[in-house]
Amino acid sequence: MIQVRSLHKSFGAQVALDNLSFDVDAGESFGLLGPVGAGKTTALHLLAGLLAPDSGEITIDDAPDPTRPATRRHIGIATQALTLYEDLTAEQNARFFGRLYGISGAKLDQHASWALEFVGLGERRGELVRSFSGGMARRLNLACALVHNPPVLLLDEPMAGIDAQSRALLLENFRHLKAHGRTIIYASHEFGDAEALCDRVALLAEGRIIALDTVEDLVAGYGGPAQVTVEFASPPVDMPADMPGDVEGATWRFFSEDPLAYLSQLSAEGMAFASVRVDAPGLHSVFQSLTGRGQGG
Ligand SMILES: Nc1ncnc2c1ncn2[C@@H]1O[C@H](COP(=O)(O)OP(=O)(O)O)[C@@H](O)[C@H]1O
Ligand SMILES: [Mg+2]
């Protein structure tokens, strides 16, 4: 569905993207994850045809060069910086973006209503965007990206600046879009939601892809051991010397690929646990082990 080949983009001396290549299949949810400044927004702006690359090629739905209007119609983008008109109503915004992408008449009426209902703003359609919370504005930004019913959806930090209720609604929206075959690229410096949603993710650092795979395989390959926190029923008196980690009072912390082995050994020796918590490695650990630093931002 999407082919990206050897994209380069600089802003003056600042290299934003350095030889970016990847493919996204039809119906796939693809994460573009990395710290602030990694080049995610630049990549999405190139994919949406809002910027032209210095070199390299993008094909979307077999159409070349998204700076061409005919190619751009295949794409909806919910930008990181909200592109909404505060002095227009939600509905006027949705209709404006629909017309921008070449739809009109009954189709525009129908699609605008659907998009507003979809993001849970059907009843607020007549209200000015100026009065909207951050979460409502984010949801309207998504509706505006969907009005022309594009097969490809680009989401740039789609959870930025929102409340818990809007986050839950948006997660539901993304799951629905994914289930109905929409191709999604999800760019964020926050890994959690993308981790749950995306079939594959590319980790981006300083304009380059440093890893690209399913979340499962990335974590299995680079995630390292799980972090385990055990609360004993009472401070252990004779902890076996071959146990990993540190004991402080009744709390034992250690890292292990196989925590159950240690826990069952202690349990067999008659030690009682009040609680056991296993923090499995995630994309954060993968990013850390590949770059030697946190994901920042
Ligand atoms: N219009 C611009 N002018 C100058 N530098 C830019 C511009 N847009 C992005 N950059 C720079 O390109 C790099 C990548 O930025 P961006 O794509 O916004 O990253 P991300 O979305 O991952 O935070 C950063 O160093 C940023 O400062
Ligand atoms: Mg960005």
Coordinates of C-alpha atoms and ligand atoms in Angstrom, one line a residue:
M1 CA 0.0 0.0 0.0
I2 CA 2.8 2.4 0.9
Q3 CA 6.4 2.3 -0.4
V4 CA 9.0 4.6 1.0
R5 CA 12.4 4.6 -0.7
S6 CA 15.6 6.3 0.4
L7 CA 14.0 9.5 1.6
H8 CA 16.3 12.4 2.5
K9 CA 15.1 15.7 3.9
S10 CA 17.2 18.5 5.5
F11 CA 16.2 21.9 6.8
G12 CA 19.4 23.9 6.2
A13 CA 22.2 22.1 8.0
Q14 CA 19.7 20.0 10.0
V15 CA 19.3 16.5 8.6
A16 CA 15.7 15.5 9.5
L17 CA 15.6 12.2 7.5
D18 CA 18.5 10.2 6.4
N19 CA 17.8 7.4 3.9
L20 CA 14.4 6.4 5.2
S21 CA 12.9 3.3 3.6
F22 CA 10.0 1.1 4.6
D23 CA 6.9 -0.6 3.3
V24 CA 3.4 -0.7 4.8
D25 CA 0.9 -3.3 3.7
A26 CA -2.8 -2.6 3.0
G27 CA -4.7 -2.7 6.3
E28 CA -1.6 -2.7 8.4
S29 CA -1.1 -0.4 11.4
F30 CA 2.5 0.8 11.4
G31 CA 4.1 2.7 14.2
L32 CA 6.8 5.3 13.6
L33 CA 8.2 5.7 17.1
G34 CA 11.1 7.7 18.5
P35 CA 12.1 10.7 20.6
V36 CA 11.2 14.3 19.9
G37 CA 13.3 15.5 16.9
A38 CA 13.8 12.0 15.4
G39 CA 12.0 13.0 12.2
K40 CA 8.6 11.5 12.6
T41 CA 6.6 14.6 11.7
T42 CA 8.9 15.3 8.8
A43 CA 8.2 11.7 7.5
L44 CA 4.5 12.1 7.8
H45 CA 4.5 15.5 6.1
L46 CA 6.4 14.0 3.2
L47 CA 3.9 11.1 3.1
A48 CA 1.0 13.5 3.1
G49 CA 2.6 15.6 0.3
L50 CA 2.8 18.7 2.5
L51 CA 6.6 18.7 2.0
A52 CA 8.7 17.4 -0.9
P53 CA 11.8 15.3 -0.2
D54 CA 15.3 16.4 -1.2
S55 CA 15.5 12.9 -2.8
G56 CA 13.8 9.6 -2.6
E57 CA 10.4 8.3 -3.6
I58 CA 7.0 7.6 -2.1
T59 CA 4.3 5.5 -3.6
I60 CA 0.8 5.3 -2.1
D61 CA -1.9 3.0 -3.3
D62 CA 0.1 2.6 -6.5
A63 CA 0.1 6.4 -7.1
P64 CA 3.4 8.2 -7.1
D65 CA 4.5 11.5 -5.4
P66 CA 2.0 12.6 -2.8
T67 CA 2.6 16.2 -3.6
R68 CA 0.3 15.5 -6.5
P69 CA -3.4 16.2 -5.6
A70 CA -4.6 12.9 -7.2
T71 CA -2.2 10.9 -4.9
R72 CA -3.0 13.1 -1.9
R73 CA -6.7 12.0 -2.0
H74 CA -5.7 8.6 -0.8
I75 CA -4.3 10.0 2.4
G76 CA -5.8 11.6 5.5
I77 CA -3.5 13.3 8.0
A78 CA -4.2 14.2 11.6
T79 CA -1.4 16.6 12.2
Q80 CA 0.6 17.0 15.4
A81 CA -0.1 20.8 15.4
L82 CA -3.9 20.9 15.2
T83 CA -5.1 22.4 11.9
L84 CA -8.5 23.6 13.0
Y85 CA -10.3 26.9 12.6
E86 CA -11.2 28.1 16.1
D87 CA -13.8 30.6 14.9
L88 CA -15.7 27.9 12.9
T89 CA -17.9 25.2 14.3
A90 CA -16.9 21.5 14.4
E91 CA -19.1 20.9 11.4
Q92 CA -17.8 23.8 9.4
N93 CA -14.3 22.6 10.0
A94 CA -15.2 19.0 8.8
R95 CA -16.9 20.4 5.7
F96 CA -14.0 22.7 4.9
F97 CA -11.5 19.8 5.0
G98 CA -13.9 17.6 2.9
R99 CA -14.1 20.3 0.2
L100 CA -10.3 20.7 0.3
Y101 CA -10.0 17.1 -0.6
G102 CA -12.5 17.4 -3.5
I103 CA -15.8 16.2 -2.1
S104 CA -19.1 18.1 -2.2
G105 CA -22.9 17.9 -2.2
A106 CA -24.7 15.0 -0.6
K107 CA -21.4 13.1 -0.2
L108 CA -19.9 15.9 1.8
D109 CA -23.0 16.1 4.0
Q110 CA -23.0 12.3 4.6
H111 CA -19.2 12.0 5.2
A112 CA -19.0 15.1 7.5
S113 CA -21.9 13.7 9.6
W114 CA -20.4 10.3 9.8
A115 CA -16.9 11.6 10.8
L116 CA -18.3 13.8 13.5
E117 CA -20.5 11.0 14.9
F118 CA -17.6 8.6 14.7
V119 CA -15.4 10.7 17.0
G120 CA -18.3 11.4 19.4
L121 CA -18.9 15.0 18.4
G122 CA -22.2 14.6 16.6
E123 CA -24.1 16.5 19.3
R124 CA -21.4 19.2 19.5
R125 CA -21.2 19.8 15.8
G126 CA -22.7 23.3 16.0
E127 CA -20.3 24.6 18.6
L128 CA -17.2 26.7 17.9
V129 CA -13.9 25.0 18.2
R130 CA -12.7 27.8 20.4
S131 CA -14.9 26.3 23.2
F132 CA -13.5 22.8 22.8
S133 CA -11.2 21.0 25.3
G134 CA -7.8 19.7 24.1
G135 CA -9.3 16.2 23.8
M136 CA -12.3 17.3 21.8
A137 CA -10.0 19.3 19.4
R138 CA -7.8 16.2 18.9
R139 CA -10.9 14.1 18.1
L140 CA -12.2 16.8 15.6
N141 CA -8.7 16.8 14.0
L142 CA -9.2 13.1 13.4
A143 CA -12.7 13.6 12.0
C144 CA -11.3 16.2 9.6
A145 CA -8.7 13.7 8.4
L146 CA -11.4 11.2 7.7
V147 CA -14.0 13.2 5.9
H148 CA -12.9 12.3 2.4
N149 CA -12.8 8.6 3.4
P150 CA -9.1 8.0 2.6
P151 CA -7.7 4.4 2.7
V152 CA -4.5 5.6 4.3
L153 CA -4.5 7.5 7.6
L154 CA -1.5 9.3 9.0
L155 CA -1.7 10.1 12.8
D156 CA 0.9 12.4 14.3
E157 CA 1.0 12.3 18.1
P158 CA -2.7 11.6 18.1
M159 CA -2.9 11.4 21.9
A160 CA -1.1 14.7 22.6
G161 CA -2.7 17.1 25.1
I162 CA -5.9 15.0 25.8
D163 CA -7.8 13.8 28.8
A164 CA -8.4 10.2 29.8
Q165 CA -11.9 10.1 28.3
S166 CA -10.8 11.4 24.9
R167 CA -7.9 8.9 25.0
A168 CA -10.3 6.0 25.5
L169 CA -12.6 7.2 22.7
L170 CA -9.6 7.7 20.3
L171 CA -8.2 4.2 21.1
E172 CA -11.7 2.8 20.3
N173 CA -11.7 4.9 17.0
F174 CA -8.3 3.6 16.0
R175 CA -9.2 0.0 16.7
H176 CA -12.4 0.4 14.7
L177 CA -10.5 1.9 11.7
K178 CA -7.9 -0.8 11.9
A179 CA -10.6 -3.5 12.1
H180 CA -12.3 -2.0 9.0
G181 CA -9.1 -2.3 6.9
R182 CA -7.8 1.2 7.1
T183 CA -4.0 1.5 6.6
I184 CA -2.6 3.5 9.5
I185 CA 0.8 5.1 10.2
Y186 CA 0.9 6.1 13.9
A187 CA 3.8 8.4 14.8
S188 CA 4.5 9.2 18.5
H189 CA 7.2 9.7 21.1
E190 CA 4.9 7.8 23.5
F191 CA 5.3 4.1 22.9
G192 CA 2.4 2.6 25.0
D193 CA -0.7 3.1 22.8
A194 CA 1.3 2.4 19.6
E195 CA 2.7 -0.8 21.2
A196 CA -0.8 -2.1 21.7
L197 CA -2.2 -1.0 18.3
C198 CA 0.5 -1.5 15.8
D199 CA 1.3 -4.6 13.8
R200 CA 4.8 -3.5 13.2
V201 CA 6.9 -0.6 14.4
A202 CA 9.9 1.3 13.1
L203 CA 12.1 2.9 15.8
L204 CA 13.5 6.1 14.5
A205 CA 16.5 8.0 16.0
E206 CA 18.1 11.0 14.4
G207 CA 16.4 10.5 11.1
R208 CA 17.2 6.9 10.7
I209 CA 15.4 3.6 11.3
I210 CA 17.3 1.7 13.9
A211 CA 14.9 -1.3 14.1
L212 CA 11.8 -2.4 12.3
D213 CA 9.7 -5.4 13.2
T214 CA 6.6 -6.6 15.1
V215 CA 6.5 -5.4 18.7
E216 CA 6.8 -9.0 19.9
D217 CA 9.9 -9.7 17.9
L218 CA 11.6 -6.4 18.8
V219 CA 11.0 -7.1 22.5
A220 CA 12.1 -10.7 22.2
G221 CA 15.2 -9.7 20.3
Y222 CA 16.3 -6.5 22.1
G223 CA 14.0 -6.1 25.2
G224 CA 16.3 -7.9 27.7
P225 CA 15.1 -9.3 31.0
A226 CA 11.9 -8.5 32.9
Q227 CA 12.2 -6.5 36.1
V228 CA 10.7 -8.3 39.0
T229 CA 9.6 -6.9 42.4
V230 CA 8.8 -9.3 45.1
E231 CA 7.3 -8.4 48.5
F232 CA 7.9 -11.2 51.0
A233 CA 5.3 -11.8 53.7
S234 CA 8.2 -10.9 56.1
P235 CA 11.8 -9.9 55.6
P236 CA 13.7 -13.0 54.5
V237 CA 16.2 -14.3 57.1
D238 CA 18.2 -16.8 55.0
M239 CA 18.0 -15.7 51.4
P240 CA 20.0 -18.2 49.2
A241 CA 23.3 -16.7 48.1
D242 CA 22.7 -17.7 44.4
M243 CA 19.7 -15.4 44.1
P244 CA 20.1 -12.4 41.8
G245 CA 19.3 -8.7 42.7
D246 CA 19.0 -6.9 46.0
V247 CA 16.9 -7.4 49.1
E248 CA 15.8 -4.4 51.1
G249 CA 13.6 -5.2 54.1
A250 CA 10.9 -7.4 52.7
T251 CA 11.4 -6.2 49.1
W252 CA 13.4 -8.1 46.6
R253 CA 14.2 -6.6 43.2
F254 CA 15.9 -8.4 40.3
F255 CA 16.2 -8.7 36.6
S256 CA 15.6 -12.0 34.9
E257 CA 14.6 -13.7 31.6
D258 CA 13.0 -16.5 33.7
P259 CA 11.7 -15.1 37.0
L260 CA 9.5 -18.2 37.6
A261 CA 12.6 -20.4 38.1
Y262 CA 13.8 -18.3 41.1
L263 CA 10.3 -17.8 42.5
S264 CA 9.5 -21.5 42.5
Q265 CA 12.8 -22.4 44.1
L266 CA 12.2 -20.0 47.0
S267 CA 8.6 -21.1 47.2
A268 CA 9.8 -24.8 47.5
E269 CA 12.1 -23.6 50.3
G270 CA 9.0 -22.4 52.2
M271 CA 9.3 -18.6 51.6
A272 CA 5.9 -16.8 51.3
F273 CA 5.3 -13.9 48.9
A274 CA 2.8 -11.1 49.7
S275 CA 3.0 -9.9 46.1
V276 CA 5.0 -10.4 42.9
R277 CA 5.2 -7.8 40.1
V278 CA 6.8 -8.5 36.8
D279 CA 7.4 -5.6 34.5
A280 CA 7.9 -7.2 31.1
P281 CA 10.3 -5.4 28.8
G282 CA 8.6 -3.2 26.2
L283 CA 9.6 -0.9 23.3
H284 CA 11.1 1.4 25.9
S285 CA 13.7 -1.3 26.8
V286 CA 14.3 -2.0 23.1
F287 CA 14.9 1.6 22.4
Q288 CA 17.2 1.9 25.4
S289 CA 19.2 -1.1 24.5
L290 CA 19.6 0.0 20.8
T291 CA 20.6 3.5 21.5
G292 CA 22.0 3.3 25.0
R293 CA 19.6 6.0 26.2
G294 CA 16.0 6.6 27.2
Q295 CA 13.5 7.7 24.6
G296 CA 13.4 11.2 26.0
G297 CA 10.5 13.6 25.2
Ligands
LIG1 N1 10.5 23.5 9.2 C1 11.7 23.2 9.9 N2 12.7 24.0 9.8 C2 13.9 23.6 10.4 N3 14.1 22.5 11.1 C3 13.1 21.6 11.1 C4 11.8 21.9 10.5 N4 11.0 20.9 10.8 C5 11.7 20.0 11.5 N5 13.0 20.4 11.7 C6 14.0 19.7 12.4 O1 14.1 18.4 11.9 C7 14.3 17.4 12.9 C8 13.1 16.5 12.9 O2 11.9 17.1 13.4 P1 10.5 16.4 13.4 O3 10.3 15.8 12.1 O4 9.5 17.5 13.8 O5 10.7 15.3 14.5 P2 9.7 14.6 15.5 O6 8.3 14.7 14.9 O7 10.2 13.2 15.5 O8 9.8 15.2 16.8 C9 14.4 18.2 14.2 O9 15.8 18.4 14.4 C10 13.7 19.5 13.9 O10 14.2 20.6 14.7
MG2 MG 6.6 15.4 15.7

